CSV table of C-alpha atoms in Angstrom, one decimal:
chain,number,residue,atom,x,y,z
G,772,UNK,CA,-8.7,-21.7,-1.3
G,773,UNK,CA,-5.5,-20.4,-3.0
G,774,UNK,CA,-5.9,-17.5,-5.3
G,775,UNK,CA,-3.5,-17.8,-8.3
G,776,UNK,CA,-4.8,-15.4,-10.9
G,777,UNK,CA,-3.5,-15.1,-14.4
G,778,UNK,CA,-3.0,-11.4,-14.2
G,779,UNK,CA,0.5,-10.4,-14.8
G,780,UNK,CA,2.3,-7.4,-16.2
G,781,UNK,CA,2.6,-9.3,-19.5
G,782,UNK,CA,-1.2,-9.8,-19.6
G,783,UNK,CA,-2.0,-6.1,-19.5
G,784,UNK,CA,-4.2,-4.9,-22.3
G,785,UNK,CA,-2.3,-3.1,-25.2
G,786,UNK,CA,-2.0,0.6,-25.2
G,787,UNK,CA,-5.0,2.2,-26.8
G,788,UNK,CA,-3.9,5.3,-28.7
G,789,UNK,CA,-2.9,6.6,-32.0
G,790,UNK,CA,-0.5,9.0,-33.7
G,791,UNK,CA,-1.8,12.5,-33.5
G,792,UNK,CA,-0.9,12.9,-37.2
G,793,UNK,CA,-3.6,10.3,-38.0
G,794,UNK,CA,-6.3,12.3,-36.3
G,795,UNK,CA,-8.0,13.9,-39.3
G,796,UNK,CA,-10.6,16.2,-37.8
G,797,UNK,CA,-11.0,18.7,-40.6
G,798,UNK,CA,-14.7,17.9,-40.7
G,799,UNK,CA,-15.0,17.4,-36.9
G,800,UNK,CA,-15.5,13.7,-37.4
G,801,UNK,CA,-14.5,11.0,-34.9
G,802,UNK,CA,-11.0,9.7,-35.8
G,803,UNK,CA,-11.1,6.4,-37.6
G,804,UNK,CA,-7.7,5.1,-36.7
G,805,UNK,CA,-7.8,1.3,-36.1
G,806,UNK,CA,-6.2,1.7,-32.6
G,807,UNK,CA,-9.4,3.6,-31.5
G,808,UNK,CA,-11.7,0.8,-32.5
G,809,UNK,CA,-12.9,-1.8,-30.0
G,810,UNK,CA,-9.8,-3.7,-29.1
G,811,UNK,CA,-9.3,-7.3,-28.1
G,812,UNK,CA,-6.6,-8.8,-26.0
G,813,UNK,CA,-6.1,-12.6,-25.9
G,814,UNK,CA,-9.7,-13.1,-27.1
G,815,UNK,CA,-11.2,-10.7,-24.6
G,816,UNK,CA,-13.0,-7.5,-25.6
G,817,UNK,CA,-11.2,-4.6,-24.0
G,818,UNK,CA,-12.8,-1.2,-23.4
G,819,UNK,CA,-10.5,1.6,-22.4
G,820,UNK,CA,-10.9,2.6,-18.7
G,821,UNK,CA,-12.7,-0.7,-17.9
G,822,UNK,CA,-10.6,-3.5,-16.5
G,823,UNK,CA,-10.9,-6.9,-18.2
G,824,UNK,CA,-13.1,-9.5,-16.4
G,825,UNK,CA,-10.1,-11.3,-14.9
G,826,UNK,CA,-9.8,-8.5,-12.4
G,827,UNK,CA,-13.4,-8.8,-11.4
G,828,UNK,CA,-12.9,-12.5,-10.8
G,829,UNK,CA,-9.8,-11.8,-8.8
G,830,UNK,CA,-11.7,-9.2,-6.7
G,831,UNK,CA,-14.5,-11.7,-6.1
G,832,UNK,CA,-12.1,-14.4,-4.9
G,833,UNK,CA,-10.2,-11.9,-2.7
G,834,UNK,CA,-13.5,-10.6,-1.2
G,835,UNK,CA,-14.7,-14.1,-0.4
G,836,UNK,CA,-11.5,-14.7,1.6
G,837,UNK,CA,-11.8,-11.3,3.3
G,838,UNK,CA,-15.5,-11.7,4.2
G,839,UNK,CA,-15.1,-15.2,5.3
G,840,UNK,CA,-11.8,-15.3,7.1
G,841,UNK,CA,-10.8,-11.7,8.0
G,842,UNK,CA,-13.9,-9.6,8.6
G,843,UNK,CA,-15.2,-11.9,11.4
G,844,UNK,CA,-11.9,-11.4,13.2
G,845,UNK,CA,-11.6,-7.6,12.6
G,846,UNK,CA,-13.1,-6.4,15.9
G,847,UNK,CA,-11.0,-8.8,17.9
G,848,UNK,CA,-7.9,-8.0,16.0
G,849,UNK,CA,-8.4,-4.3,16.9
G,850,UNK,CA,-9.3,-5.0,20.5
G,851,UNK,CA,-6.3,-7.4,21.2
G,852,UNK,CA,-3.8,-4.9,19.6
G,853,UNK,CA,-1.6,-7.8,18.7
G,854,UNK,CA,-0.3,-9.2,15.4
G,855,UNK,CA,-3.1,-11.4,14.0
G,856,UNK,CA,-1.3,-14.6,13.4
G,857,UNK,CA,-4.6,-16.4,12.6
G,858,UNK,CA,-5.3,-13.8,9.9
G,859,UNK,CA,-1.8,-14.1,8.5
G,860,UNK,CA,-2.3,-17.9,8.2
G,861,UNK,CA,-5.5,-17.3,6.3
G,862,UNK,CA,-3.8,-14.9,4.0
G,863,UNK,CA,-1.0,-17.2,3.3
G,864,UNK,CA,-3.4,-20.1,2.7
G,865,UNK,CA,-5.2,-18.1,0.1
G,866,UNK,CA,-2.1,-16.6,-1.5
G,867,UNK,CA,-3.0,-13.0,-0.7
G,868,UNK,CA,-0.3,-12.2,1.8
G,869,UNK,CA,2.3,-10.9,-0.7
G,870,UNK,CA,0.8,-10.1,-4.1
G,871,UNK,CA,3.1,-9.1,-6.9
G,872,UNK,CA,6.2,-11.2,-6.3
G,873,UNK,CA,7.3,-12.6,-9.7
G,874,UNK,CA,6.6,-16.2,-10.5
G,875,UNK,CA,10.2,-17.0,-10.9
G,876,UNK,CA,10.6,-16.5,-7.2
G,877,UNK,CA,7.5,-18.5,-6.2
G,878,UNK,CA,5.1,-15.6,-6.2
G,879,UNK,CA,1.8,-15.1,-8.0
G,880,UNK,CA,3.2,-12.7,-10.5
G,881,UNK,CA,0.2,-10.4,-10.5
G,882,UNK,CA,0.5,-6.8,-11.8
G,883,UNK,CA,0.2,-3.7,-9.6
G,884,UNK,CA,-3.5,-3.3,-10.3
G,885,UNK,CA,-4.3,-6.8,-9.0
G,886,UNK,CA,-2.1,-6.2,-6.0
G,887,UNK,CA,-3.9,-3.0,-5.3
G,888,UNK,CA,-7.3,-4.9,-5.5
G,889,UNK,CA,-6.0,-7.4,-3.0
G,890,UNK,CA,-5.0,-4.7,-0.5
G,891,UNK,CA,-8.3,-2.9,-1.1
G,892,UNK,CA,-10.4,-6.0,-0.4
G,893,UNK,CA,-8.5,-7.0,2.8
G,894,UNK,CA,-8.6,-3.4,4.1
G,895,UNK,CA,-12.3,-3.2,3.4
G,896,UNK,CA,-12.6,-6.0,6.0
G,897,UNK,CA,-9.8,-5.1,8.4
G,898,UNK,CA,-7.3,-2.3,7.8
G,899,UNK,CA,-4.9,-3.8,10.4
G,900,UNK,CA,-4.7,-7.1,8.5
G,901,UNK,CA,-4.0,-5.3,5.2
G,902,UNK,CA,-0.7,-4.0,6.7
G,903,UNK,CA,0.6,-7.6,6.2
G,904,UNK,CA,0.4,-7.0,2.5
G,905,UNK,CA,1.7,-3.4,2.6
G,906,UNK,CA,4.6,-4.4,4.9
G,907,UNK,CA,5.6,-7.1,2.6
G,908,UNK,CA,5.3,-4.7,-0.3
G,909,UNK,CA,7.7,-2.3,1.4
G,910,UNK,CA,10.3,-5.0,1.9
G,911,UNK,CA,10.0,-6.7,-1.5
G,912,UNK,CA,10.0,-3.6,-3.7
G,913,UNK,CA,13.6,-2.5,-3.0
G,914,UNK,CA,14.8,-6.1,-3.7
G,915,UNK,CA,12.9,-6.0,-7.0
G,916,UNK,CA,14.2,-2.6,-7.9
G,917,UNK,CA,17.9,-2.8,-7.0
G,918,UNK,CA,18.6,-6.2,-5.4
G,919,UNK,CA,21.1,-8.6,-7.0
G,920,UNK,CA,19.8,-11.9,-8.4
G,921,UNK,CA,21.4,-13.7,-5.4
G,922,UNK,CA,19.5,-11.4,-3.0
G,923,UNK,CA,16.2,-11.9,-4.7
G,924,UNK,CA,16.6,-15.7,-4.8
G,925,UNK,CA,17.6,-15.6,-1.1
G,926,UNK,CA,14.6,-13.7,0.2
G,927,UNK,CA,11.7,-13.5,-2.2
G,928,UNK,CA,10.8,-17.2,-2.2
G,929,UNK,CA,10.5,-17.2,1.6
G,930,UNK,CA,8.1,-14.3,1.5
G,931,UNK,CA,6.2,-15.7,-1.4
G,932,UNK,CA,5.3,-18.9,0.5
G,933,UNK,CA,4.6,-17.1,3.7
G,934,UNK,CA,7.6,-18.3,5.7
G,935,UNK,CA,8.9,-14.8,6.2
G,936,UNK,CA,7.3,-11.4,6.7
G,937,UNK,CA,9.2,-8.2,5.8
G,938,UNK,CA,9.6,-4.8,7.3
G,939,UNK,CA,11.0,-1.4,6.2
G,940,UNK,CA,13.0,0.7,8.6
G,941,UNK,CA,13.7,4.2,7.4
G,942,UNK,CA,12.1,6.6,9.9
G,943,UNK,CA,13.8,7.9,13.1
G,944,UNK,CA,12.7,10.1,15.9
G,945,UNK,CA,14.3,13.2,14.3
G,946,UNK,CA,14.1,12.0,10.7
G,947,UNK,CA,10.5,11.6,9.6
G,948,UNK,CA,9.6,13.7,6.6
G,949,UNK,CA,13.3,14.8,6.5
G,950,UNK,CA,14.7,11.4,5.7
G,951,UNK,CA,18.2,12.8,5.0
G,952,UNK,CA,18.5,13.8,8.6
G,953,UNK,CA,18.8,10.2,9.8
G,954,UNK,CA,21.5,9.3,12.3
G,955,UNK,CA,21.6,5.5,12.1
G,956,UNK,CA,25.2,4.6,11.0
G,957,UNK,CA,26.6,1.7,9.1
G,958,UNK,CA,30.4,1.4,9.2
G,959,UNK,CA,32.4,-0.9,6.9
G,960,UNK,CA,34.6,-3.3,8.8
G,961,UNK,CA,36.5,-5.6,6.5
G,962,UNK,CA,33.9,-7.6,4.5
G,963,UNK,CA,31.2,-6.8,7.0
G,964,UNK,CA,29.0,-3.8,8.0
G,965,UNK,CA,28.3,-2.7,11.6
G,966,UNK,CA,25.0,-0.9,12.2
G,967,UNK,CA,24.2,1.4,15.2
G,968,UNK,CA,21.1,3.5,15.7
G,969,UNK,CA,17.4,3.6,16.4
G,970,UNK,CA,14.6,3.3,13.9
G,971,UNK,CA,11.1,4.5,14.8
G,972,UNK,CA,7.5,3.6,13.7
G,973,UNK,CA,8.6,0.3,12.2
G,974,UNK,CA,5.6,-1.8,11.1
G,975,UNK,CA,5.9,-5.5,11.9
G,976,UNK,CA,9.1,-5.0,13.9
G,977,UNK,CA,9.6,-8.0,16.1
G,978,UNK,CA,7.4,-10.1,13.8
G,979,UNK,CA,9.2,-9.7,10.5
G,980,UNK,CA,12.1,-12.0,9.7
G,981,UNK,CA,13.8,-9.6,7.4
G,982,UNK,CA,14.0,-5.8,7.5
G,983,UNK,CA,15.2,-3.3,4.9
G,984,UNK,CA,17.2,-0.8,7.0
G,985,UNK,CA,18.6,2.5,5.8
G,986,UNK,CA,21.7,3.9,7.5
G,987,UNK,CA,24.3,6.6,6.9
G,988,UNK,CA,27.5,5.1,5.4
G,989,UNK,CA,29.2,8.4,4.3
G,990,UNK,CA,28.3,11.3,6.6
G,991,UNK,CA,30.3,13.8,4.6
G,992,UNK,CA,28.2,13.1,1.5
G,993,UNK,CA,24.9,14.3,3.0
G,994,UNK,CA,21.8,12.7,1.3
G,995,UNK,CA,24.1,10.8,-1.0
G,996,UNK,CA,25.8,9.1,2.0
G,997,UNK,CA,22.8,6.9,2.9
G,998,UNK,CA,22.8,3.2,2.0
G,999,UNK,CA,20.2,0.3,2.3
G,1000,UNK,CA,20.8,-3.1,3.9
G,1001,UNK,CA,18.9,-6.3,4.5
G,1002,UNK,CA,19.0,-7.1,8.2
G,1003,UNK,CA,17.8,-10.4,9.7
G,1004,UNK,CA,15.7,-10.5,12.8
G,1005,UNK,CA,18.2,-12.9,14.4
G,1006,UNK,CA,21.3,-10.9,13.7
G,1007,UNK,CA,23.3,-10.1,16.9
G,1008,UNK,CA,22.8,-6.6,18.2
G,1009,UNK,CA,19.0,-6.2,17.4
G,1010,UNK,CA,16.4,-5.2,19.9
G,1011,UNK,CA,12.9,-3.8,19.9
G,1012,UNK,CA,10.9,-1.4,21.9
G,1013,UNK,CA,7.5,-2.0,23.4
G,1014,UNK,CA,4.6,-1.9,20.9
G,1015,UNK,CA,3.2,1.6,20.4
G,1016,UNK,CA,-0.3,2.2,21.7
G,1017,UNK,CA,-2.0,3.6,18.6
G,1018,UNK,CA,-5.2,5.3,17.8
G,1019,UNK,CA,-5.9,3.0,14.9
G,1020,UNK,CA,-4.4,0.0,13.1
G,1021,UNK,CA,-4.1,-1.6,16.5
G,1022,UNK,CA,-3.7,-5.1,15.1
G,1023,UNK,CA,-0.6,-3.9,13.2
G,1024,UNK,CA,2.4,-4.0,15.5
G,1025,UNK,CA,4.6,-0.9,15.5
G,1026,UNK,CA,7.8,-0.7,17.5
G,1027,UNK,CA,11.2,1.0,17.6
G,1028,UNK,CA,14.1,-1.0,16.2
G,1029,UNK,CA,17.4,-0.8,18.2
G,1030,UNK,CA,20.7,-1.6,16.4
G,1031,UNK,CA,23.7,-1.8,18.7
G,1032,UNK,CA,26.9,-3.1,17.2
G,1033,UNK,CA,24.8,-5.1,14.7
G,1034,UNK,CA,27.3,-6.9,12.5
G,1035,UNK,CA,26.1,-8.2,9.1
G,1036,UNK,CA,27.8,-9.6,6.0
G,1037,UNK,CA,29.0,-7.3,3.3
G,1038,UNK,CA,26.7,-8.9,0.7
G,1039,UNK,CA,23.6,-7.5,2.6
G,1040,UNK,CA,24.2,-4.1,1.1
G,1041,UNK,CA,21.2,-3.5,-1.1
G,1042,UNK,CA,22.0,-1.5,-4.2
G,1043,UNK,CA,25.0,0.8,-4.5
G,1044,UNK,CA,26.7,2.4,-1.6
G,1045,UNK,CA,25.4,5.9,-1.1
G,1046,UNK,CA,22.3,5.2,-3.2
G,1047,UNK,CA,20.0,4.5,-0.3
G,1048,UNK,CA,17.9,7.6,-0.5
G,1049,UNK,CA,17.3,7.0,-4.2
G,1050,UNK,CA,16.3,3.4,-3.3
G,1051,UNK,CA,14.0,4.6,-0.6
G,1052,UNK,CA,12.2,7.3,-2.6
G,1053,UNK,CA,12.0,5.0,-5.7
G,1054,UNK,CA,10.4,2.3,-3.6
G,1055,UNK,CA,7.9,4.7,-2.0
G,1056,UNK,CA,6.7,5.7,-5.4
G,1057,UNK,CA,5.5,2.1,-5.8
G,1058,UNK,CA,4.4,1.4,-2.3
G,1059,UNK,CA,2.3,4.5,-2.0
G,1060,UNK,CA,-0.1,2.9,-4.4
G,1061,UNK,CA,-0.6,0.1,-1.8
G,1062,UNK,CA,-1.4,2.7,0.9
G,1063,UNK,CA,-3.8,4.4,-1.4
G,1064,UNK,CA,-5.5,1.0,-2.1
G,1065,UNK,CA,-5.7,0.5,1.7
G,1066,UNK,CA,-7.4,3.8,2.1
G,1067,UNK,CA,-9.9,3.0,-0.7
G,1068,UNK,CA,-10.7,-0.3,1.0
G,1069,UNK,CA,-11.3,1.4,4.4
G,1070,UNK,CA,-13.5,4.0,2.7
G,1071,UNK,CA,-15.5,1.3,0.9
G,1072,UNK,CA,-16.0,-0.7,4.0
G,1073,UNK,CA,-17.4,2.3,5.8
G,1074,UNK,CA,-19.7,3.2,2.9
G,1075,UNK,CA,-21.0,-0.4,2.8
G,1076,UNK,CA,-21.8,-0.3,6.5
G,1077,UNK,CA,-23.5,3.1,6.1
G,1078,UNK,CA,-25.6,1.9,3.1
G,1079,UNK,CA,-26.9,-1.1,5.0
G,1080,UNK,CA,-27.7,0.9,8.1
G,1081,UNK,CA,-29.6,3.8,6.6
G,1082,UNK,CA,-31.9,1.3,4.8
G,1083,UNK,CA,-32.8,-0.4,8.0
G,1084,UNK,CA,-32.9,2.5,10.5
G,1085,UNK,CA,-36.4,4.0,10.6
G,1086,UNK,CA,-37.3,7.5,11.9
G,1087,UNK,CA,-40.5,9.4,11.4
G,1088,UNK,CA,-42.1,6.3,10.0
G,1089,UNK,CA,-39.7,5.6,7.2
G,1090,UNK,CA,-36.2,4.5,6.5
G,1091,UNK,CA,-33.7,7.3,6.9
G,1092,UNK,CA,-32.4,6.5,3.4
G,1093,UNK,CA,-35.5,8.1,2.0
G,1094,UNK,CA,-34.4,11.5,3.3
G,1095,UNK,CA,-32.7,13.7,0.7
G,1096,UNK,CA,-30.1,14.9,3.1
G,1097,UNK,CA,-29.0,11.3,3.7
G,1098,UNK,CA,-29.0,10.5,0.0
G,1099,UNK,CA,-26.8,13.5,-0.7
G,1100,UNK,CA,-24.3,12.3,1.8
G,1101,UNK,CA,-24.3,8.8,0.4
G,1102,UNK,CA,-23.9,10.1,-3.2
G,1103,UNK,CA,-20.9,12.3,-2.1
G,1104,UNK,CA,-19.3,9.4,-0.3
G,1105,UNK,CA,-19.7,7.0,-3.2
G,1106,UNK,CA,-18.4,9.6,-5.7
G,1107,UNK,CA,-15.3,10.2,-3.7
G,1108,UNK,CA,-14.6,6.5,-3.2
G,1109,UNK,CA,-14.9,5.8,-6.9
G,1110,UNK,CA,-12.8,8.8,-7.9
G,1111,UNK,CA,-10.1,7.7,-5.5
G,1112,UNK,CA,-10.3,4.1,-6.7
G,1113,UNK,CA,-9.7,5.2,-10.3
G,1114,UNK,CA,-6.8,7.3,-9.3
G,1115,UNK,CA,-5.3,4.3,-7.5
G,1116,UNK,CA,-5.7,2.0,-10.5
G,1117,UNK,CA,-4.1,4.7,-12.8
G,1118,UNK,CA,-1.2,4.9,-10.4
G,1119,UNK,CA,-0.9,1.1,-10.3
G,1120,UNK,CA,-0.7,1.0,-14.1
G,1121,UNK,CA,2.1,3.5,-13.9
G,1122,UNK,CA,3.8,1.3,-11.3
G,1123,UNK,CA,3.6,-1.8,-13.5
G,1124,UNK,CA,5.0,0.2,-16.4
G,1125,UNK,CA,7.6,1.9,-14.2
G,1126,UNK,CA,6.5,5.0,-15.9
G,1127,UNK,CA,8.3,8.3,-15.5
G,1128,UNK,CA,5.0,9.8,-14.2
G,1129,UNK,CA,4.8,7.3,-11.3
G,1130,UNK,CA,6.2,9.8,-8.7
G,1131,UNK,CA,3.3,12.1,-9.4
G,1132,UNK,CA,0.6,9.5,-9.7
G,1133,UNK,CA,1.8,7.6,-6.6
G,1134,UNK,CA,1.7,10.8,-4.5
G,1135,UNK,CA,-1.7,11.9,-6.0
G,1136,UNK,CA,-3.3,8.5,-5.4
G,1137,UNK,CA,-2.1,8.3,-1.8
G,1138,UNK,CA,-3.1,11.8,-1.0
G,1139,UNK,CA,-6.6,11.7,-2.7
G,1140,UNK,CA,-7.4,8.2,-1.4
G,1141,UNK,CA,-6.4,8.9,2.2
G,1142,UNK,CA,-8.2,12.2,2.4
G,1143,UNK,CA,-11.2,10.3,0.9
G,1144,UNK,CA,-11.0,7.6,3.6
G,1145,UNK,CA,-10.9,10.2,6.4
G,1146,UNK,CA,-13.9,12.0,4.9
G,1147,UNK,CA,-16.0,9.0,4.1
G,1148,UNK,CA,-15.4,7.2,7.5
G,1149,UNK,CA,-16.3,10.4,9.3
G,1150,UNK,CA,-19.5,10.7,7.3
G,1151,UNK,CA,-20.3,7.0,8.0
G,1152,UNK,CA,-20.0,7.6,11.7
G,1153,UNK,CA,-22.4,10.6,11.3
G,1154,UNK,CA,-24.9,8.6,9.4
G,1155,UNK,CA,-25.0,5.9,12.1
G,1156,UNK,CA,-25.5,8.6,14.7
G,1157,UNK,CA,-24.9,7.3,18.3
G,1158,UNK,CA,-24.4,3.8,17.0
G,1159,UNK,CA,-21.5,5.0,14.9
G,1160,UNK,CA,-19.8,6.2,18.0
G,1161,UNK,CA,-19.9,2.7,19.5
G,1162,UNK,CA,-17.9,-0.4,18.6
G,1163,UNK,CA,-21.1,-2.2,17.5
G,1164,UNK,CA,-20.8,-1.5,13.8
G,1165,UNK,CA,-17.1,-1.0,13.3
G,1166,UNK,CA,-17.2,2.4,11.5
G,1167,UNK,CA,-15.5,4.1,14.5
G,1168,UNK,CA,-12.7,1.6,14.0
G,1169,UNK,CA,-12.5,2.4,10.3
G,1170,UNK,CA,-12.4,6.1,11.1
G,1171,UNK,CA,-9.5,5.6,13.5
G,1172,UNK,CA,-7.7,3.4,11.0
G,1173,UNK,CA,-8.2,5.9,8.2
G,1174,UNK,CA,-6.2,8.6,9.9
G,1175,UNK,CA,-2.8,7.0,9.6
G,1176,UNK,CA,-3.2,6.7,5.8
G,1177,UNK,CA,-2.9,10.5,5.7
G,1178,UNK,CA,0.4,10.3,7.7
G,1179,UNK,CA,2.5,7.3,7.0
G,1180,UNK,CA,4.7,6.8,3.9
G,1181,UNK,CA,4.8,10.5,3.6
G,1182,UNK,CA,2.3,12.9,5.1
G,1183,UNK,CA,-0.3,14.4,2.7
G,1184,UNK,CA,1.5,17.7,3.0
G,1185,UNK,CA,4.6,16.1,1.7
G,1186,UNK,CA,2.6,14.4,-1.1
G,1187,UNK,CA,1.5,17.8,-2.3
G,1188,UNK,CA,5.0,19.1,-2.3
G,1189,UNK,CA,6.0,16.0,-4.4
G,1190,UNK,CA,3.2,16.6,-6.8
G,1191,UNK,CA,4.0,20.3,-7.2
G,1192,UNK,CA,7.7,19.6,-7.9
G,1193,UNK,CA,6.7,17.1,-10.5
G,1194,UNK,CA,4.4,19.6,-12.2
G,1195,UNK,CA,7.0,22.4,-12.1
G,1196,UNK,CA,9.8,20.1,-13.5
G,1197,UNK,CA,7.6,19.3,-16.4
G,1198,UNK,CA,7.5,22.9,-17.5
């Protein structure tokens, strides 16, 4: 089954709002501006803060694929600690492997909310498998933001049809949160670039055909001396470290990337020379929405398992779901998950609109959703008791997977700094 939904940026419901000058509240009445009345969009009734039915249909289709093809393989994917080629094939067959690539490049053209739903539903079944979507998102986003038309036509169609997976190489051993401290160098040599350095914590390294690599081109310019490049996995001078042995996301391969006298054509420069940090941070504003969606999916998966278990597990002659203490835990878990989900969709809407508030919303969504995932998965383990501590039900895997969402694509401490700066700049 191939999912090709008719949900695009152009199909977004119209903005519901009105000019404050038209809000006549002298008598305390509800404003009667036409824009505040029940709206319709392409024949569909639209209620503010409720997604149109198309999104529910898309979720149902994505969940069917996740439940049927991915969830049954989740435990084995985690145990093998290898890239799940079988899952990748299933995602490609269903069209879920790289949501959001524009239709003119062979993609599905869905907007950021639909893309977030896709990540969420895959992560609900298997967080490791959802990194296929988020890895592609990391590689595709810089191309869409600053790539030339020739670069987009060269790479995006291959990703769209599943012939190529992408990776994003920015972190280094001594340059994690402090991105500007990177040491990887790119030196111009005629009409070519020569890259040297080591990149660390690279998702899909050794699997991805194309990598977005950031390197210093002008050391004397500091943070304005970083540039972005498209590197091919078969370029000379590329090597990889052994896969990292991780606490979670074991089915997502993470390696170091070694660049030694790696020579690439000059037209692989992505964006302007020296604009790499701007490209990186601008891309992360968008891709943090995907990590947030991943976290929501993990949390929802754990909540679903816990809900099923507490209604079947009996103690003191009754299902433990009848105990108020358990009910309070479930209520808090569900409340957190739904709050995080709404924040993610708000951030996704800002992503689609390329809103000036995306930096704040992307950081907020990622921070809230990942903290929620960690809290909800921990509570799910607690509700399952001893069984939660075993691999029988999968919530311990979800708890291990959740932790990384608080760390990668910017730690949650960094996200709070980003949010605070945005707030202070607005004053």
